Tab-separated table of N, CA, C and O in Angstrom:
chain	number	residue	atom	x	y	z
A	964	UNK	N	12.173	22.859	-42.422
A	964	UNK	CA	11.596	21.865	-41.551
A	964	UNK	C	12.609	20.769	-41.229
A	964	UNK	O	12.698	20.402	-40.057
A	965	UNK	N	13.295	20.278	-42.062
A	965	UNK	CA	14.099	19.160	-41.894
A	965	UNK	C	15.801	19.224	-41.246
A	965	UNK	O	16.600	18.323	-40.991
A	966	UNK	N	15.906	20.985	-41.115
A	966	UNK	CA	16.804	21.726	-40.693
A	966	UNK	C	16.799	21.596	-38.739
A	966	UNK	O	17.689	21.568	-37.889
A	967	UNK	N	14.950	21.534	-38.699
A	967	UNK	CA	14.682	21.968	-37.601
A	967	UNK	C	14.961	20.752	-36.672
A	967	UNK	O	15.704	20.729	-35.690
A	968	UNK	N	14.243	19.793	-37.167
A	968	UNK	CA	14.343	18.308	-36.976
A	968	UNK	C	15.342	17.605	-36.768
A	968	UNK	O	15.286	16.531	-36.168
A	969	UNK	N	16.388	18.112	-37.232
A	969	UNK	CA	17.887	17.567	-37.408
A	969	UNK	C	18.510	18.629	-36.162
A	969	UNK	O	19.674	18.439	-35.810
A	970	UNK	N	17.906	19.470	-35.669
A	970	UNK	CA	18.656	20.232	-34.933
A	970	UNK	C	18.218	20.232	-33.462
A	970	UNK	O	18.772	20.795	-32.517
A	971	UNK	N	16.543	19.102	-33.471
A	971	UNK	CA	16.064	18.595	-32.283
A	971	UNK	C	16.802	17.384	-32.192
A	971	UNK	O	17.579	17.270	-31.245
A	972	UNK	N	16.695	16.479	-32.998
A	972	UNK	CA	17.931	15.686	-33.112
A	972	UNK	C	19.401	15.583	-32.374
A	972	UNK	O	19.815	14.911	-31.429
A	973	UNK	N	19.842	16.313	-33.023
A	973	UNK	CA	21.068	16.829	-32.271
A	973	UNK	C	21.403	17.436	-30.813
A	973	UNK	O	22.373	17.317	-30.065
A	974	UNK	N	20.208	18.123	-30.733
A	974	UNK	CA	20.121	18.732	-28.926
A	974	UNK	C	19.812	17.264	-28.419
A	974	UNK	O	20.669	16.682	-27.754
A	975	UNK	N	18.580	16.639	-28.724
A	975	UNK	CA	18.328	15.157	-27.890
A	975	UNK	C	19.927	14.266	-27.665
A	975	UNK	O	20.288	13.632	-26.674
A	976	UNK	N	20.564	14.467	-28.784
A	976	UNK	CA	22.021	13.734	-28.869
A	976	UNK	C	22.716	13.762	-27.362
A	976	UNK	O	23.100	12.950	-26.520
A	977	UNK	N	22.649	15.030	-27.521
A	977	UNK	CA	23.699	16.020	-26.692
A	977	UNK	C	23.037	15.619	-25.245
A	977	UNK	O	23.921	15.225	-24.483
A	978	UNK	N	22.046	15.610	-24.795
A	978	UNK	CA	21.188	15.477	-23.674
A	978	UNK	C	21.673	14.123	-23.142
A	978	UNK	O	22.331	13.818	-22.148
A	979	UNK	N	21.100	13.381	-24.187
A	979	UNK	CA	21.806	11.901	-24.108
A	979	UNK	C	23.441	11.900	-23.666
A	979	UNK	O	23.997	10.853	-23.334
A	980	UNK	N	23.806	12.580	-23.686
A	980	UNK	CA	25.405	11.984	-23.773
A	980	UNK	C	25.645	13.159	-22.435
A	980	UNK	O	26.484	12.826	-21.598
A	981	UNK	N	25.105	14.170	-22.284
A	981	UNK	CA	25.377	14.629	-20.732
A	981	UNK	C	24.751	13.807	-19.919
A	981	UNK	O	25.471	13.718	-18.924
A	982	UNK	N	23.711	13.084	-19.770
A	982	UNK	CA	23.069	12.411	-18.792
A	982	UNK	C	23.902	10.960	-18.552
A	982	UNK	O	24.034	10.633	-17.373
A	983	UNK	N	24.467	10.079	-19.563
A	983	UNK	CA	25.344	9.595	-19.669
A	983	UNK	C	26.601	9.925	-18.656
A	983	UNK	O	27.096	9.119	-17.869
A	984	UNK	N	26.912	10.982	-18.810
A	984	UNK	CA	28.219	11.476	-18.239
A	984	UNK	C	27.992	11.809	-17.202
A	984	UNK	O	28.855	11.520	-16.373
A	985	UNK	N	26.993	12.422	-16.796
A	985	UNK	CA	26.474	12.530	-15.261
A	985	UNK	C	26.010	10.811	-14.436
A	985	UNK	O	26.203	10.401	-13.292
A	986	UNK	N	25.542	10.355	-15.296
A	986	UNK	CA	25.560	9.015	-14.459
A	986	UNK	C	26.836	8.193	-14.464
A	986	UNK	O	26.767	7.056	-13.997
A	987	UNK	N	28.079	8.672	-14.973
A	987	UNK	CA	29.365	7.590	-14.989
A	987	UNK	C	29.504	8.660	-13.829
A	987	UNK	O	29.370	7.996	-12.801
A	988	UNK	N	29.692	9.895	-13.502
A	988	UNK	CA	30.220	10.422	-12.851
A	988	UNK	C	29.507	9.722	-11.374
A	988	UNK	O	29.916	8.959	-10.498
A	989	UNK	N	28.483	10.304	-11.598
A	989	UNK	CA	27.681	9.704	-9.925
A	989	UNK	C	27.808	8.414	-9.190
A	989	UNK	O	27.885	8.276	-7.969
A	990	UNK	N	27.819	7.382	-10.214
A	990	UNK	CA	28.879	6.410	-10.059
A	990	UNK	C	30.103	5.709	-9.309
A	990	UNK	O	30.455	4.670	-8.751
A	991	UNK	N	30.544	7.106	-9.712
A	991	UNK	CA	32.610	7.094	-9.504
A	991	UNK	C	32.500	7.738	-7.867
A	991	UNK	O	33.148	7.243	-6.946
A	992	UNK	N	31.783	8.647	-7.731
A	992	UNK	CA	31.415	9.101	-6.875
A	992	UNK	C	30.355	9.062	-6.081
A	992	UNK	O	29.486	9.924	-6.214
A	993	UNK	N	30.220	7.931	-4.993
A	993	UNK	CA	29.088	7.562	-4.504
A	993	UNK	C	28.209	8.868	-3.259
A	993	UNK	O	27.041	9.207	-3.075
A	994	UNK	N	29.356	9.199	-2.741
A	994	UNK	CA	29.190	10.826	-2.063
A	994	UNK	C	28.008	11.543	-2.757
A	994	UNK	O	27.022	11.652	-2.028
A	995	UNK	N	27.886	12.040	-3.963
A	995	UNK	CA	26.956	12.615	-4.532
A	995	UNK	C	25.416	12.528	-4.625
A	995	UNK	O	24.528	13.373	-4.746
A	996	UNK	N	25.443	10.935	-4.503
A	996	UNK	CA	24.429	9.749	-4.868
A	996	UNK	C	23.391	9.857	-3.715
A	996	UNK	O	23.725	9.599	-2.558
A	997	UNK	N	22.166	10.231	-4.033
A	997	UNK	CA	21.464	10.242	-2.410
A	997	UNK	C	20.421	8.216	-2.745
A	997	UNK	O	19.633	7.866	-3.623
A	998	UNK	N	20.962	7.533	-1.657
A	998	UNK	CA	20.830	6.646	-1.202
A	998	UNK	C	19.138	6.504	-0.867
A	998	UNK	O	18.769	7.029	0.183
A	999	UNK	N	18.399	6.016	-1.469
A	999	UNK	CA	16.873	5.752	-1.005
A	999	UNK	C	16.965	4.656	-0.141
A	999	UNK	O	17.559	3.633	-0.480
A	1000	UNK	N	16.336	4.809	1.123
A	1000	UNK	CA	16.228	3.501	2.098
A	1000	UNK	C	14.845	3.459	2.336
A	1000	UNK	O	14.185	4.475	2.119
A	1001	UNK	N	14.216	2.263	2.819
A	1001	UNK	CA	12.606	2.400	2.902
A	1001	UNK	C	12.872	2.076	4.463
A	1001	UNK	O	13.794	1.422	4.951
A	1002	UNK	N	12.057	2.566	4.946
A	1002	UNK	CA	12.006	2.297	6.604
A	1002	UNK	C	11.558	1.319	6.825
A	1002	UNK	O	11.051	0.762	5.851
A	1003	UNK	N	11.486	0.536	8.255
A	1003	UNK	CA	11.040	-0.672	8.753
A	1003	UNK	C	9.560	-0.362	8.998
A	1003	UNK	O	8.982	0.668	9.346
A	1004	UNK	N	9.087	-1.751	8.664
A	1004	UNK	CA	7.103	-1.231	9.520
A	1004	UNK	C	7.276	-1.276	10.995
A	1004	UNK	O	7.991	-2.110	11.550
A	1005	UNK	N	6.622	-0.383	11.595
A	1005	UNK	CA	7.015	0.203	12.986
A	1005	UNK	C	5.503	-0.947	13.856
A	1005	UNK	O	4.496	-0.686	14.514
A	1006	UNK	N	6.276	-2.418	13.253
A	1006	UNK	CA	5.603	-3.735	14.430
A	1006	UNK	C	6.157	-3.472	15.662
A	1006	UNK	O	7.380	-3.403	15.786
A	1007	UNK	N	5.186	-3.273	16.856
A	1007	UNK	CA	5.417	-4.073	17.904
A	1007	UNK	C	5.722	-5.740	17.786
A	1007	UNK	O	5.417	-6.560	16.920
A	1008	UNK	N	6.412	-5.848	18.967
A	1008	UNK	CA	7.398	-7.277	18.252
A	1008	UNK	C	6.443	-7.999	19.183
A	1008	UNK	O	6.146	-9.111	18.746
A	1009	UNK	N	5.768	-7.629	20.564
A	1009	UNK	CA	4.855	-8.262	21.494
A	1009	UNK	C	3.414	-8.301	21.537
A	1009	UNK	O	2.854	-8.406	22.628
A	1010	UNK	N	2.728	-8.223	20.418
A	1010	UNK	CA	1.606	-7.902	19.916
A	1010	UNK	C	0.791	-7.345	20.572
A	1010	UNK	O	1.265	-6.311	21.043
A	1011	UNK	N	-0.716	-7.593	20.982
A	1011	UNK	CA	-1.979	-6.817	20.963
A	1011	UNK	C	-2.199	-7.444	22.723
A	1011	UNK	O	-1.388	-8.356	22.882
A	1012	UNK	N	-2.851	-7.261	23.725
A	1012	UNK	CA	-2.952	-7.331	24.932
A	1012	UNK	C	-4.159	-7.928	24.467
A	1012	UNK	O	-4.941	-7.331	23.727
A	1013	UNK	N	-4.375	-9.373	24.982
A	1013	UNK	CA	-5.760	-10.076	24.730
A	1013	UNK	C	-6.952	-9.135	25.057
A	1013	UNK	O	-7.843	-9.265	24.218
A	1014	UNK	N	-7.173	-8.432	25.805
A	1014	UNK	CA	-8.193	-7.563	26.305
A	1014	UNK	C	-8.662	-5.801	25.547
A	1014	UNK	O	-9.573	-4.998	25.741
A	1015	UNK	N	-6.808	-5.897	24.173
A	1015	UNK	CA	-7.104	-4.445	24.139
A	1015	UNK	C	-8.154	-4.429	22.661
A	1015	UNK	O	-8.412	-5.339	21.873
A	1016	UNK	N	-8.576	-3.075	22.695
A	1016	UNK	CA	-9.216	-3.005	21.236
A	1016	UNK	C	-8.336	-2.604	20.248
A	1016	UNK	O	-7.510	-1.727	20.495
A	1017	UNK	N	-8.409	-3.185	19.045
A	1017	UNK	CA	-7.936	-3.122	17.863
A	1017	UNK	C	-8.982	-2.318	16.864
A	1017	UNK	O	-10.209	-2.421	16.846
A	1018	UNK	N	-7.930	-1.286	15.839
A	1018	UNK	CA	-9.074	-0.786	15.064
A	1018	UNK	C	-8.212	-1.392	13.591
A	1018	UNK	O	-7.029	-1.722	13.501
A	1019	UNK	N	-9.311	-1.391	12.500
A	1019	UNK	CA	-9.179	-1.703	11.338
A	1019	UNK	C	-8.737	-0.572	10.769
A	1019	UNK	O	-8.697	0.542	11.291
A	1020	UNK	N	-8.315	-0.966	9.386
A	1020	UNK	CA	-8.475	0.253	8.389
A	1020	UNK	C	-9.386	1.359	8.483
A	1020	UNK	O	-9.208	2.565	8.655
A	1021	UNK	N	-10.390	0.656	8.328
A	1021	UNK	CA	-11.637	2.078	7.857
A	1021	UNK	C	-11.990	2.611	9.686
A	1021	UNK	O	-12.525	3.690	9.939
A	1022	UNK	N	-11.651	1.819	10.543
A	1022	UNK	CA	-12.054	2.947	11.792
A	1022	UNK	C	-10.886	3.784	12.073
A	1022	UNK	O	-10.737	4.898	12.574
A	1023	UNK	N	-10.217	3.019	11.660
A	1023	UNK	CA	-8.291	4.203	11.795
A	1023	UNK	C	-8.670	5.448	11.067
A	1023	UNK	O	-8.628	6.573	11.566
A	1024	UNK	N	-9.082	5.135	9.728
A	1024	UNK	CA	-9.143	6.109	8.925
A	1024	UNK	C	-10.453	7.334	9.914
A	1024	UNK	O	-10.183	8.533	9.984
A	1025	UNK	N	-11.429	6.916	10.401
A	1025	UNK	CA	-12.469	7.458	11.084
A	1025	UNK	C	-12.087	8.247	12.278
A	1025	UNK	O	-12.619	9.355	12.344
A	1026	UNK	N	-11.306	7.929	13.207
A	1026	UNK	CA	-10.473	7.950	14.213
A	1026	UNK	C	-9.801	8.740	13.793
A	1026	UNK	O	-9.793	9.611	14.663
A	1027	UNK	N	-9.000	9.147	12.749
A	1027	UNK	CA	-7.681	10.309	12.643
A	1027	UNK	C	-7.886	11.085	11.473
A	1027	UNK	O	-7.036	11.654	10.788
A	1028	UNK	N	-9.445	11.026	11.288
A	1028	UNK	CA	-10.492	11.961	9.838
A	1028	UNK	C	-9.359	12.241	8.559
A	1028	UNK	O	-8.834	13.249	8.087
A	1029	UNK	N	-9.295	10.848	8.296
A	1029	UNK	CA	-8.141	10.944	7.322
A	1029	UNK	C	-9.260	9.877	5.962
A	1029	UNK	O	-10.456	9.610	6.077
A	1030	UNK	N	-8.403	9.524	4.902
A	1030	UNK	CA	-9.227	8.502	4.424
A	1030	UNK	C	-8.178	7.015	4.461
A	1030	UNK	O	-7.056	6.941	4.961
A	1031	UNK	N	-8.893	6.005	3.822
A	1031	UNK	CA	-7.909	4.802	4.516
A	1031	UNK	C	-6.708	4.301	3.797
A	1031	UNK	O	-5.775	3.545	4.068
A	1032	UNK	N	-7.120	5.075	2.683
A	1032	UNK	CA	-5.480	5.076	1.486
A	1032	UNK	C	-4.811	5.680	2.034
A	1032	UNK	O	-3.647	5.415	1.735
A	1033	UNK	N	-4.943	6.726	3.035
A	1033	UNK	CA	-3.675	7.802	4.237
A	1033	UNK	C	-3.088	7.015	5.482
A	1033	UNK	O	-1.976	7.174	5.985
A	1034	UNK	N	-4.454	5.803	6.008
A	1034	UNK	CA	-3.995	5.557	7.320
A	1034	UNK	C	-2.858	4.287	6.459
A	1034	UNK	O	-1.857	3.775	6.961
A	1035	UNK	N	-3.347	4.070	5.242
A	1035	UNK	CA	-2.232	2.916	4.904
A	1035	UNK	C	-0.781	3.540	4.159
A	1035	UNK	O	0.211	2.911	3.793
A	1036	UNK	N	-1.004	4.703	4.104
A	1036	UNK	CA	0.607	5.469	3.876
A	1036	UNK	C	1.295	5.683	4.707
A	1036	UNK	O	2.506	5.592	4.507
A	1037	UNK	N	0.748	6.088	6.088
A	1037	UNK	CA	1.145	6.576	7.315
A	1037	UNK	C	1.928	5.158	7.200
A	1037	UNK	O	2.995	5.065	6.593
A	1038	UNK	N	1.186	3.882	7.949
A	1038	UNK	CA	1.566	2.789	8.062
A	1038	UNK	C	2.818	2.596	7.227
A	1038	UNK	O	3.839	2.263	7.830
A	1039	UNK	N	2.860	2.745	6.062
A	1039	UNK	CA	4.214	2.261	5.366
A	1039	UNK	C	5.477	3.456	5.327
A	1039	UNK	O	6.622	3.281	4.912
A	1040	UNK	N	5.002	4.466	5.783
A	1040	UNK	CA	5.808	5.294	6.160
A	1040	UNK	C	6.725	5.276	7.345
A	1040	UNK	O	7.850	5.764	7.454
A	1041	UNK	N	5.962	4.573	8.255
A	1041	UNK	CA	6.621	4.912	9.439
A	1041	UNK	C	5.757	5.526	10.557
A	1041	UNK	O	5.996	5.407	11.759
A	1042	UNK	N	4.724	6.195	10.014
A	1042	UNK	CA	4.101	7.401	10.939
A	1042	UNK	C	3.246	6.693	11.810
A	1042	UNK	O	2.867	7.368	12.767
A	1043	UNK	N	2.791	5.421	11.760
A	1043	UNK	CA	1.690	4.588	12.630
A	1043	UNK	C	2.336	3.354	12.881
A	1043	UNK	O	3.075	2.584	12.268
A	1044	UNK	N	1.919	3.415	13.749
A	1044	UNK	CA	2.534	2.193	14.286
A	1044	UNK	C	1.496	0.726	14.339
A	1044	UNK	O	0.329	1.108	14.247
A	1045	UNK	N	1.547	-0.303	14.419
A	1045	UNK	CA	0.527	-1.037	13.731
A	1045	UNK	C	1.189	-3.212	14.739
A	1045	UNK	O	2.136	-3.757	15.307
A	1046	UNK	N	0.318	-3.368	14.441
A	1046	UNK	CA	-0.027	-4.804	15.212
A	1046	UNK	C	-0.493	-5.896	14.583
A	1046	UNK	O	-1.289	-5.570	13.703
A	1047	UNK	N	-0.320	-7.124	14.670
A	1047	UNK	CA	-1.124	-8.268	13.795
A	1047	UNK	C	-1.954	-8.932	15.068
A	1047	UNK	O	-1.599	-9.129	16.230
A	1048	UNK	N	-3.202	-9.197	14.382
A	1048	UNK	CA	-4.135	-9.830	15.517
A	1048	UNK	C	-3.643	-11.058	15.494
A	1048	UNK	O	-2.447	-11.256	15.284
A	1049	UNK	N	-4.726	-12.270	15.763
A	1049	UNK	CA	-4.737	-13.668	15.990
A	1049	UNK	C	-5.019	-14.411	14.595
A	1049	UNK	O	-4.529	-15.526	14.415
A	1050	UNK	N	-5.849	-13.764	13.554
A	1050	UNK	CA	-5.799	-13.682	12.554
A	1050	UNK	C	-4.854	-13.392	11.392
A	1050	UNK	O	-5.199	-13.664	10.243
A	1051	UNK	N	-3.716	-12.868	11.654
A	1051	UNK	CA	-2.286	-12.132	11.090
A	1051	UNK	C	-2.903	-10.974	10.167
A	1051	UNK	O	-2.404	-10.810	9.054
A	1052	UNK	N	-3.901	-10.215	10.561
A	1052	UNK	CA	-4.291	-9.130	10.248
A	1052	UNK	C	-3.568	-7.869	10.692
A	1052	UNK	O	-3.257	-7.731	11.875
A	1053	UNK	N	-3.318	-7.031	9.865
A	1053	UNK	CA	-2.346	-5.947	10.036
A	1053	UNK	C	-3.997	-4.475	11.184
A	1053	UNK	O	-4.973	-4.009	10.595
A	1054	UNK	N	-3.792	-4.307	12.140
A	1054	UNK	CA	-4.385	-3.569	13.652
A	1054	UNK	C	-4.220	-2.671	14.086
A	1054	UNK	O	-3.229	-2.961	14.755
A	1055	UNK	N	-4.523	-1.036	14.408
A	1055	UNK	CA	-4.115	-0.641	14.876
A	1055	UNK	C	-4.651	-0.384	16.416
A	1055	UNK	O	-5.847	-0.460	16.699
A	1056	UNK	N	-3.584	-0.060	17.413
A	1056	UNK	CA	-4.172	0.218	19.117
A	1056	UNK	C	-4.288	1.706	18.648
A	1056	UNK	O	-3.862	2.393	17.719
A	1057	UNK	N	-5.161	1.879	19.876
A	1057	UNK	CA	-5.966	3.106	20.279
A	1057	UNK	C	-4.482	4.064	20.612
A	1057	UNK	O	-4.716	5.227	20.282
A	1058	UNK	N	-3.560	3.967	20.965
A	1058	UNK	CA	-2.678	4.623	21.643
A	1058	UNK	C	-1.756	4.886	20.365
A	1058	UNK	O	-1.326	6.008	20.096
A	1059	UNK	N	-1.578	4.112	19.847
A	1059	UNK	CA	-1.171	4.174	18.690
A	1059	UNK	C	-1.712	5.235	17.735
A	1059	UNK	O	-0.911	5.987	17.181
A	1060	UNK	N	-2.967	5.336	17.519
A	1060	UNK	CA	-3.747	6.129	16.182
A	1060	UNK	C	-4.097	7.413	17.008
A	1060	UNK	O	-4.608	8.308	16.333
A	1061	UNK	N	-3.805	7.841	19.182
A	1061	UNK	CA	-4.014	8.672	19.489
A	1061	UNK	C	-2.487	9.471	19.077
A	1061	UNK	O	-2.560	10.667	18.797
A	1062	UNK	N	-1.277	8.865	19.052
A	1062	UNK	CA	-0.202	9.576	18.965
A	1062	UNK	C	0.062	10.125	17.435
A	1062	UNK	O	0.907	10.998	17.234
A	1063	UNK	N	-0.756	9.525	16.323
A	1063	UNK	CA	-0.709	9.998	15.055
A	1063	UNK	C	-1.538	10.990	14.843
A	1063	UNK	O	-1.428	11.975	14.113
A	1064	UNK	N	-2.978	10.404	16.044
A	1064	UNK	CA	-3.596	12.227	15.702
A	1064	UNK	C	-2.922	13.378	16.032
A	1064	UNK	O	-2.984	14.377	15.315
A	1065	UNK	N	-2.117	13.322	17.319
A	1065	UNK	CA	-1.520	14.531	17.518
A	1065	UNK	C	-0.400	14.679	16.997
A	1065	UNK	O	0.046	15.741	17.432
A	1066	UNK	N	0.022	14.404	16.589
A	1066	UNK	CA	1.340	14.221	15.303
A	1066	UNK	C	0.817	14.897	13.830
A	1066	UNK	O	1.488	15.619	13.092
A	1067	UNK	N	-0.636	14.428	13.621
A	1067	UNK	CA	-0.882	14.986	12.628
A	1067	UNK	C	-1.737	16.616	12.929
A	1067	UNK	O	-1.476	17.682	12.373
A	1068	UNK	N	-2.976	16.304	14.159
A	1068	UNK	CA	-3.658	17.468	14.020
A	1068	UNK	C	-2.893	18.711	15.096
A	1068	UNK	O	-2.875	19.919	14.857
A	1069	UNK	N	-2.403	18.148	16.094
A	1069	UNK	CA	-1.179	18.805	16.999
A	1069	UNK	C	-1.893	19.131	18.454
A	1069	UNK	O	-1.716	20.092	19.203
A	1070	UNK	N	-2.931	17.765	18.610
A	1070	UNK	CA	-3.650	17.689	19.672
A	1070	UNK	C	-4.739	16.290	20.034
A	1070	UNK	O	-5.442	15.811	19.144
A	1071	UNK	N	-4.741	16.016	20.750
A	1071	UNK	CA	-5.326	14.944	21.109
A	1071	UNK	C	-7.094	14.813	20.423
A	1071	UNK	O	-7.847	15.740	20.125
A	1072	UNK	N	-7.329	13.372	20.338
A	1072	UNK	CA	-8.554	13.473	19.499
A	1072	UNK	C	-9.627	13.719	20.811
A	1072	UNK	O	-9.379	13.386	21.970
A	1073	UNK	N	-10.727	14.303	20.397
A	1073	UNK	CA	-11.638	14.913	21.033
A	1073	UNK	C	-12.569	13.282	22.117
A	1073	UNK	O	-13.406	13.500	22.993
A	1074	UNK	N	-12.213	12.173	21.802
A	1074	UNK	CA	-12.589	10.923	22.887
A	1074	UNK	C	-11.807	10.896	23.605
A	1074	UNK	O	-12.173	10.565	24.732
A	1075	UNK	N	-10.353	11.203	23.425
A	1075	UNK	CA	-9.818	11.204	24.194
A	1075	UNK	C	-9.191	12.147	25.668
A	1075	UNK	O	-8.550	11.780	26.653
A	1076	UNK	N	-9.700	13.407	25.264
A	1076	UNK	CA	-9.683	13.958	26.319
A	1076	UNK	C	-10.243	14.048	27.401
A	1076	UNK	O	-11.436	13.749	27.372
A	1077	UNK	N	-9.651	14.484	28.783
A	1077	UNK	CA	-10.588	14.128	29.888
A	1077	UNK	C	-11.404	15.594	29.876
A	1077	UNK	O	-11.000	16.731	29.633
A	1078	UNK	N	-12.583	15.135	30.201
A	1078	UNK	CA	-13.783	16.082	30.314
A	1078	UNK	C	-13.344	17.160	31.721
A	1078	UNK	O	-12.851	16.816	32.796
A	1079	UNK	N	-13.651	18.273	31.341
A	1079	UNK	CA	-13.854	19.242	32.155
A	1079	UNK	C	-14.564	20.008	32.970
A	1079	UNK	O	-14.032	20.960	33.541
């Protein structure tokens, strides 16, 4: 038992001291290194058209049959694009949450099409 222990020991050692050596290396060598960047929130810089409609969270989420922990990933992802009202409430436009439906479902949402 104490053979065994001493010989998990020793592998953990060893682990330790390659991971070590792989991080001086990665280091030395920034080439290797993949760089995490977070994207910008994709604000319009000219906000909301006094006249247009704005949807919230939970109708975004309703609007692109997603739930609203998704429409707020999209958002920090990049994938939605998003507005502050008069309130500095984070908004989304209709044109906006129509280009994520078809982005996501690979077709326009069913209000929005013209009738036939």
């Amino acid at each position: 038992m104490k053979k065994d222990i001493s010989l998990i020991r020793e592998t953990l050692m060893d682990i330790h001291r390659l991971m070590e050596e792989l991080v001086a290396l990665q280091s030395a060598d920034r080439q290797c290194c993949r760089a995490v960047t977070m994207p910008l929130p994709q604000v319009d810089p000219h906000g909301p058209e006094p006249d247009e409609k704005l949807y919230n969270r939970k109708e975004a989420a309703e609007l692109l049959l997603v739930d609203p922990r998704t429409v707020t990933r999209y958002r920090a992802s990049g994938k939605l694009r998003f507005v502050y009202n008069d309130d500095n409430q984070i908004r989304y436009r209709e044109s906006d949450l129509e280009d994520c439906y078809y982005w996501k479902w690979g077709k326009r949402p069913p209000a929005c099409t013209p009738d036939a």
